[in-house]
Amino acid sequence: MKELVFVNNNEPVTDSLTVAEAFGKEHARVMRDIRDLECSEEFRVGNFAESSYMNKQKREMPMYYISQGGFSFLVMGYTGKRAAEFKERYINEFRRMEKQLQEPRVLTEKEQLRASMQLSLETSEEIGEIKQEVNTLKNRFDNELTLKHAQAQSLQHAIKKRVERLFADGVMGVLESKKQMYSRIHSQLRRAFQTPTYREVKRVDYDEAMQWVNAWRPL
């Protein structure tokens, strides 16, 4: 895999191909996710730059360059252990890039003359914006944390209460046993919230998950 974060047009970016590879998704799926984002057109244009690459068959195919702001918006819906690892690696890579951009480089004589005549206000503003976006990205990722122990217990209790109530009322649908009802509600909960177990439901989705359980009925 190439570097997660790199410089394009003097801006730190990633791209849709890298995101697809890191998250184990098809590139077409990532492209569709970008096009389906519920964001303003101004945000889309400013954070997702259309480009292209040559595939193995030497055909020109579409792709996107993605800014750090666009990346944080895109991957909020990606969950699981691999997704969490990639998000952490991205933050670390972005900090490394920030440090690299801060390091002094050898200037040409013309650049040295220009630097001696004016302060690099633009560079200072860009570094401040990078720091702010990194902090924003970290705060958003904090919302990806899974349920607290007490929340997981409450959700488990709600599942048990719902199944026992439906079973007692004879609401079985196509199911034949209470065991099948438990299996069905857990399976559908996992699909609804894209999580391997109920314990790994995101904290931000806790209230919605409780409402879902309380309204669940076997089909």
mmCIF file of C-alpha atoms in Angstrom:
data_model
loop_
_atom_site.group_PDB
_atom_site.id
_atom_site.type_symbol
_atom_site.label_atom_id
_atom_site.label_comp_id
_atom_site.label_asym_id
_atom_site.label_seq_id
_atom_site.Cartn_x
_atom_site.Cartn_y
_atom_site.Cartn_z
ATOM 1 C CA MET A 1 0.000 0.000 0.000
ATOM 2 C CA LYS A 2 1.289 3.478 -0.810
ATOM 3 C CA GLU A 3 1.465 6.206 1.805
ATOM 4 C CA LEU A 4 -1.866 6.952 3.452
ATOM 5 C CA VAL A 5 -1.278 10.718 3.290
ATOM 6 C CA PHE A 6 0.703 12.477 0.609
ATOM 7 C CA VAL A 7 1.054 15.930 -0.947
ATOM 8 C CA ASN A 8 -0.873 16.891 -4.057
ATOM 9 C CA ASN A 9 -0.828 20.488 -5.273
ATOM 10 C CA ASN A 10 0.895 21.478 -2.006
ATOM 11 C CA GLU A 11 -1.968 20.005 0.051
ATOM 12 C CA PRO A 12 -1.917 16.891 2.288
ATOM 13 C CA VAL A 13 -4.457 14.439 0.845
ATOM 14 C CA THR A 14 -5.390 10.792 0.482
ATOM 15 C CA ASP A 15 -7.336 9.306 -2.415
ATOM 16 C CA SER A 16 -10.274 6.993 -3.010
ATOM 17 C CA LEU A 17 -8.034 4.107 -4.119
ATOM 18 C CA THR A 18 -6.036 4.248 -0.876
ATOM 19 C CA VAL A 19 -9.212 4.433 1.219
ATOM 20 C CA ALA A 20 -10.687 1.437 -0.610
ATOM 21 C CA GLU A 21 -7.549 -0.648 -0.090
ATOM 22 C CA ALA A 22 -7.146 0.295 3.582
ATOM 23 C CA PHE A 23 -10.788 -0.369 4.487
ATOM 24 C CA GLY A 24 -11.013 -3.548 2.409
ATOM 25 C CA LYS A 25 -13.740 -2.124 0.171
ATOM 26 C CA GLU A 26 -14.235 -2.127 -3.579
ATOM 27 C CA HIS A 27 -13.138 1.126 -5.170
ATOM 28 C CA ALA A 28 -16.527 1.440 -6.874
ATOM 29 C CA ARG A 29 -18.195 1.298 -3.445
ATOM 30 C CA VAL A 30 -16.005 4.112 -2.097
ATOM 31 C CA MET A 31 -16.722 6.196 -5.199
ATOM 32 C CA ARG A 32 -20.446 5.626 -4.690
ATOM 33 C CA ASP A 33 -20.159 6.552 -1.003
ATOM 34 C CA ILE A 34 -18.508 9.844 -1.968
ATOM 35 C CA ARG A 35 -21.192 10.665 -4.532
ATOM 36 C CA ASP A 36 -23.954 9.782 -2.037
ATOM 37 C CA LEU A 37 -22.603 11.935 0.820
ATOM 38 C CA GLU A 38 -25.248 14.273 2.211
ATOM 39 C CA CYS A 39 -23.111 17.392 2.109
ATOM 40 C CA SER A 40 -23.291 20.697 0.299
ATOM 41 C CA GLU A 41 -21.963 20.950 -3.236
ATOM 42 C CA GLU A 42 -19.505 23.571 -2.018
ATOM 43 C CA PHE A 43 -18.079 21.128 0.541
ATOM 44 C CA ARG A 44 -17.911 18.327 -2.037
ATOM 45 C CA VAL A 45 -16.038 20.446 -4.576
ATOM 46 C CA GLY A 46 -13.658 21.788 -1.933
ATOM 47 C CA ASN A 47 -12.784 18.416 -0.400
ATOM 48 C CA PHE A 48 -13.205 15.790 -3.164
ATOM 49 C CA ALA A 49 -11.217 16.544 -6.332
ATOM 50 C CA GLU A 50 -12.123 14.395 -9.336
ATOM 51 C CA SER A 51 -9.157 12.806 -11.090
ATOM 52 C CA SER A 52 -8.274 9.562 -12.888
ATOM 53 C CA TYR A 53 -5.784 6.678 -12.938
ATOM 54 C CA MET A 54 -4.775 3.882 -15.316
ATOM 55 C CA ASN A 55 -5.971 0.412 -14.285
ATOM 56 C CA LYS A 56 -4.214 -2.889 -15.075
ATOM 57 C CA GLN A 57 -5.922 -3.012 -18.463
ATOM 58 C CA LYS A 58 -4.453 0.424 -19.304
ATOM 59 C CA ARG A 59 -7.886 2.020 -19.158
ATOM 60 C CA GLU A 60 -8.379 5.461 -17.669
ATOM 61 C CA MET A 61 -10.662 5.174 -14.643
ATOM 62 C CA PRO A 62 -12.142 7.843 -12.315
ATOM 63 C CA MET A 63 -10.922 8.463 -8.764
ATOM 64 C CA TYR A 64 -10.979 11.232 -6.151
ATOM 65 C CA TYR A 65 -8.294 13.089 -4.242
ATOM 66 C CA ILE A 66 -9.644 13.599 -0.712
ATOM 67 C CA SER A 67 -8.705 16.336 1.768
ATOM 68 C CA GLN A 68 -8.458 15.689 5.500
ATOM 69 C CA GLY A 69 -11.882 17.286 5.985
ATOM 70 C CA GLY A 70 -13.389 15.154 3.229
ATOM 71 C CA PHE A 71 -11.791 12.029 4.652
ATOM 72 C CA SER A 72 -13.271 12.613 8.125
ATOM 73 C CA PHE A 73 -16.731 13.157 6.594
ATOM 74 C CA LEU A 74 -16.491 10.056 4.395
ATOM 75 C CA VAL A 75 -15.277 7.480 6.928
ATOM 76 C CA MET A 76 -17.665 8.366 9.758
ATOM 77 C CA GLY A 77 -19.935 5.575 8.529
ATOM 78 C CA TYR A 78 -17.155 2.982 8.260
ATOM 79 C CA THR A 79 -17.040 0.743 11.318
ATOM 80 C CA GLY A 80 -15.172 -2.286 12.608
ATOM 81 C CA LYS A 81 -11.701 -3.020 13.922
ATOM 82 C CA ARG A 82 -9.959 -2.471 10.577
ATOM 83 C CA ALA A 83 -11.695 0.852 10.100
ATOM 84 C CA ALA A 84 -10.683 2.021 13.589
ATOM 85 C CA GLU A 85 -7.059 1.035 12.957
ATOM 86 C CA PHE A 86 -6.972 2.953 9.690
ATOM 87 C CA LYS A 87 -8.499 6.043 11.276
ATOM 88 C CA GLU A 88 -5.793 6.024 13.953
ATOM 89 C CA ARG A 89 -3.086 5.539 11.338
ATOM 90 C CA TYR A 90 -4.505 8.430 9.333
ATOM 91 C CA ILE A 91 -4.369 10.768 12.339
ATOM 92 C CA ASN A 92 -0.763 9.733 12.986
ATOM 93 C CA GLU A 93 0.157 10.209 9.327
ATOM 94 C CA PHE A 94 -1.497 13.589 9.248
ATOM 95 C CA ARG A 95 0.467 14.699 12.315
ATOM 96 C CA ARG A 96 3.647 13.461 10.649
ATOM 97 C CA MET A 97 2.783 15.460 7.548
ATOM 98 C CA GLU A 98 2.104 18.532 9.668
ATOM 99 C CA LYS A 99 5.536 18.185 11.293
ATOM 100 C CA GLN A 100 7.131 17.716 7.893
ATOM 101 C CA LEU A 101 5.500 20.861 6.561
ATOM 102 C CA GLN A 102 6.850 22.785 9.560
ATOM 103 C CA GLU A 103 10.445 21.703 8.966
ATOM 104 C CA PRO A 104 12.629 24.336 7.266
ATOM 105 C CA ARG A 105 13.867 23.675 3.733
ATOM 106 C CA VAL A 106 16.743 25.118 1.734
ATOM 107 C CA LEU A 107 15.532 28.199 -0.105
ATOM 108 C CA THR A 108 16.765 29.578 -3.409
ATOM 109 C CA GLU A 109 18.386 32.983 -3.379
ATOM 110 C CA LYS A 110 15.191 34.513 -4.747
ATOM 111 C CA GLU A 111 13.099 32.828 -2.045
ATOM 112 C CA GLN A 112 15.522 33.929 0.664
ATOM 113 C CA LEU A 113 15.245 37.512 -0.542
ATOM 114 C CA ARG A 114 11.465 37.298 -0.591
ATOM 115 C CA ALA A 115 11.390 35.726 2.873
ATOM 116 C CA SER A 116 13.561 38.492 4.271
ATOM 117 C CA MET A 117 11.110 41.092 2.951
ATOM 118 C CA GLN A 118 7.859 39.680 4.337
ATOM 119 C CA LEU A 119 6.538 37.395 7.030
ATOM 120 C CA SER A 120 5.108 34.045 5.987
ATOM 121 C CA LEU A 121 1.624 34.854 7.253
ATOM 122 C CA GLU A 122 -0.033 32.458 4.812
ATOM 123 C CA THR A 123 2.060 29.504 6.039
ATOM 124 C CA SER A 124 1.205 30.294 9.665
ATOM 125 C CA GLU A 125 -2.490 30.379 8.820
ATOM 126 C CA GLU A 126 -2.286 27.068 6.964
ATOM 127 C CA ILE A 127 -0.568 25.348 9.896
ATOM 128 C CA GLY A 128 -3.234 26.705 12.244
ATOM 129 C CA GLU A 129 -5.963 25.335 9.971
ATOM 130 C CA ILE A 130 -4.238 21.928 9.834
ATOM 131 C CA LYS A 131 -4.041 21.747 13.633
ATOM 132 C CA GLN A 132 -7.704 22.719 13.942
ATOM 133 C CA GLU A 133 -8.801 20.089 11.413
ATOM 134 C CA VAL A 134 -6.690 17.387 13.097
ATOM 135 C CA ASN A 135 -8.368 18.194 16.433
ATOM 136 C CA THR A 136 -11.781 18.171 14.758
ATOM 137 C CA LEU A 137 -10.993 14.818 13.158
ATOM 138 C CA LYS A 138 -9.926 13.347 16.507
ATOM 139 C CA ASN A 139 -13.101 14.599 18.209
ATOM 140 C CA ARG A 140 -15.242 13.060 15.493
ATOM 141 C CA PHE A 141 -13.461 9.743 15.819
ATOM 142 C CA ASP A 142 -14.112 9.784 19.564
ATOM 143 C CA ASN A 143 -17.794 9.479 18.637
ATOM 144 C CA GLU A 144 -16.989 6.149 16.968
ATOM 145 C CA LEU A 145 -16.387 4.507 20.352
ATOM 146 C CA THR A 146 -18.537 1.471 21.106
ATOM 147 C CA LEU A 147 -21.052 1.198 23.943
ATOM 148 C CA LYS A 148 -20.019 1.625 27.537
ATOM 149 C CA HIS A 149 -20.427 -1.469 29.703
ATOM 150 C CA ALA A 150 -23.592 -0.108 31.333
ATOM 151 C CA GLN A 151 -25.098 0.791 27.936
ATOM 152 C CA ALA A 152 -24.352 -2.690 26.570
ATOM 153 C CA GLN A 153 -26.046 -4.246 29.608
ATOM 154 C CA SER A 154 -29.095 -1.994 29.146
ATOM 155 C CA LEU A 155 -29.335 -2.933 25.469
ATOM 156 C CA GLN A 156 -29.044 -6.634 26.310
ATOM 157 C CA HIS A 157 -31.761 -6.271 28.952
ATOM 158 C CA ALA A 158 -34.011 -4.481 26.438
ATOM 159 C CA ILE A 159 -33.523 -7.336 23.940
ATOM 160 C CA LYS A 160 -34.435 -9.922 26.574
ATOM 161 C CA LYS A 161 -37.463 -7.927 27.721
ATOM 162 C CA ARG A 162 -38.713 -7.476 24.138
ATOM 163 C CA VAL A 163 -38.375 -11.166 23.229
ATOM 164 C CA GLU A 164 -40.000 -12.368 26.451
ATOM 165 C CA ARG A 165 -42.902 -9.936 25.987
ATOM 166 C CA LEU A 166 -43.529 -10.951 22.355
ATOM 167 C CA PHE A 167 -43.228 -14.641 23.192
ATOM 168 C CA ALA A 168 -45.676 -14.306 26.084
ATOM 169 C CA ASP A 169 -48.144 -12.502 23.796
ATOM 170 C CA GLY A 170 -47.804 -15.231 21.175
ATOM 171 C CA VAL A 171 -46.319 -12.908 18.555
ATOM 172 C CA MET A 172 -44.134 -15.445 16.748
ATOM 173 C CA GLY A 173 -44.346 -14.510 13.068
ATOM 174 C CA VAL A 174 -42.735 -17.346 11.098
ATOM 175 C CA LEU A 175 -40.606 -18.404 14.055
ATOM 176 C CA GLU A 176 -41.227 -21.557 16.061
ATOM 177 C CA SER A 177 -39.340 -21.023 19.320
ATOM 178 C CA LYS A 178 -38.062 -18.401 21.713
ATOM 179 C CA LYS A 179 -34.504 -19.395 20.789
ATOM 180 C CA GLN A 180 -35.209 -18.523 17.166
ATOM 181 C CA MET A 181 -36.598 -15.158 18.240
ATOM 182 C CA TYR A 182 -33.380 -14.361 20.115
ATOM 183 C CA SER A 183 -31.322 -15.416 17.112
ATOM 184 C CA ARG A 184 -33.448 -13.313 14.750
ATOM 185 C CA ILE A 185 -33.400 -10.106 16.798
ATOM 186 C CA HIS A 186 -29.616 -10.276 17.284
ATOM 187 C CA SER A 187 -29.060 -10.966 13.597
ATOM 188 C CA GLN A 188 -31.282 -8.103 12.456
ATOM 189 C CA LEU A 189 -29.776 -5.729 15.040
ATOM 190 C CA ARG A 190 -26.302 -6.464 13.714
ATOM 191 C CA ARG A 191 -27.399 -5.747 10.154
ATOM 192 C CA ALA A 192 -29.274 -2.597 11.122
ATOM 193 C CA PHE A 193 -26.266 -1.062 12.876
ATOM 194 C CA GLN A 194 -23.483 -2.734 10.849
ATOM 195 C CA THR A 195 -21.770 -4.273 13.852
ATOM 196 C CA PRO A 196 -20.505 -7.804 14.619
ATOM 197 C CA THR A 197 -22.245 -7.900 18.046
ATOM 198 C CA TYR A 198 -24.673 -5.754 20.001
ATOM 199 C CA ARG A 199 -21.804 -4.751 22.306
ATOM 200 C CA GLU A 200 -20.058 -2.999 19.438
ATOM 201 C CA VAL A 201 -22.940 -0.683 18.576
ATOM 202 C CA LYS A 202 -21.555 2.870 18.517
ATOM 203 C CA ARG A 203 -22.249 5.060 21.532
ATOM 204 C CA VAL A 204 -23.794 7.723 19.338
ATOM 205 C CA ASP A 205 -26.306 5.102 18.129
ATOM 206 C CA TYR A 206 -27.297 3.894 21.617
ATOM 207 C CA ASP A 207 -30.651 5.697 21.843
ATOM 208 C CA GLU A 208 -31.589 4.684 18.297
ATOM 209 C CA ALA A 209 -30.646 1.054 19.028
ATOM 210 C CA MET A 210 -32.854 1.031 22.135
ATOM 211 C CA GLN A 211 -35.781 2.405 20.130
ATOM 212 C CA TRP A 212 -35.165 -0.199 17.420
ATOM 213 C CA VAL A 213 -35.239 -3.056 19.964
ATOM 214 C CA ASN A 214 -38.396 -1.769 21.640
ATOM 215 C CA ALA A 215 -40.176 -1.626 18.263
ATOM 216 C CA TRP A 216 -38.856 -4.932 16.868
ATOM 217 C CA ARG A 217 -41.277 -7.646 15.764
ATOM 218 C CA PRO A 218 -40.470 -11.037 14.199
ATOM 219 C CA LEU A 219 -41.244 -11.281 10.508
#
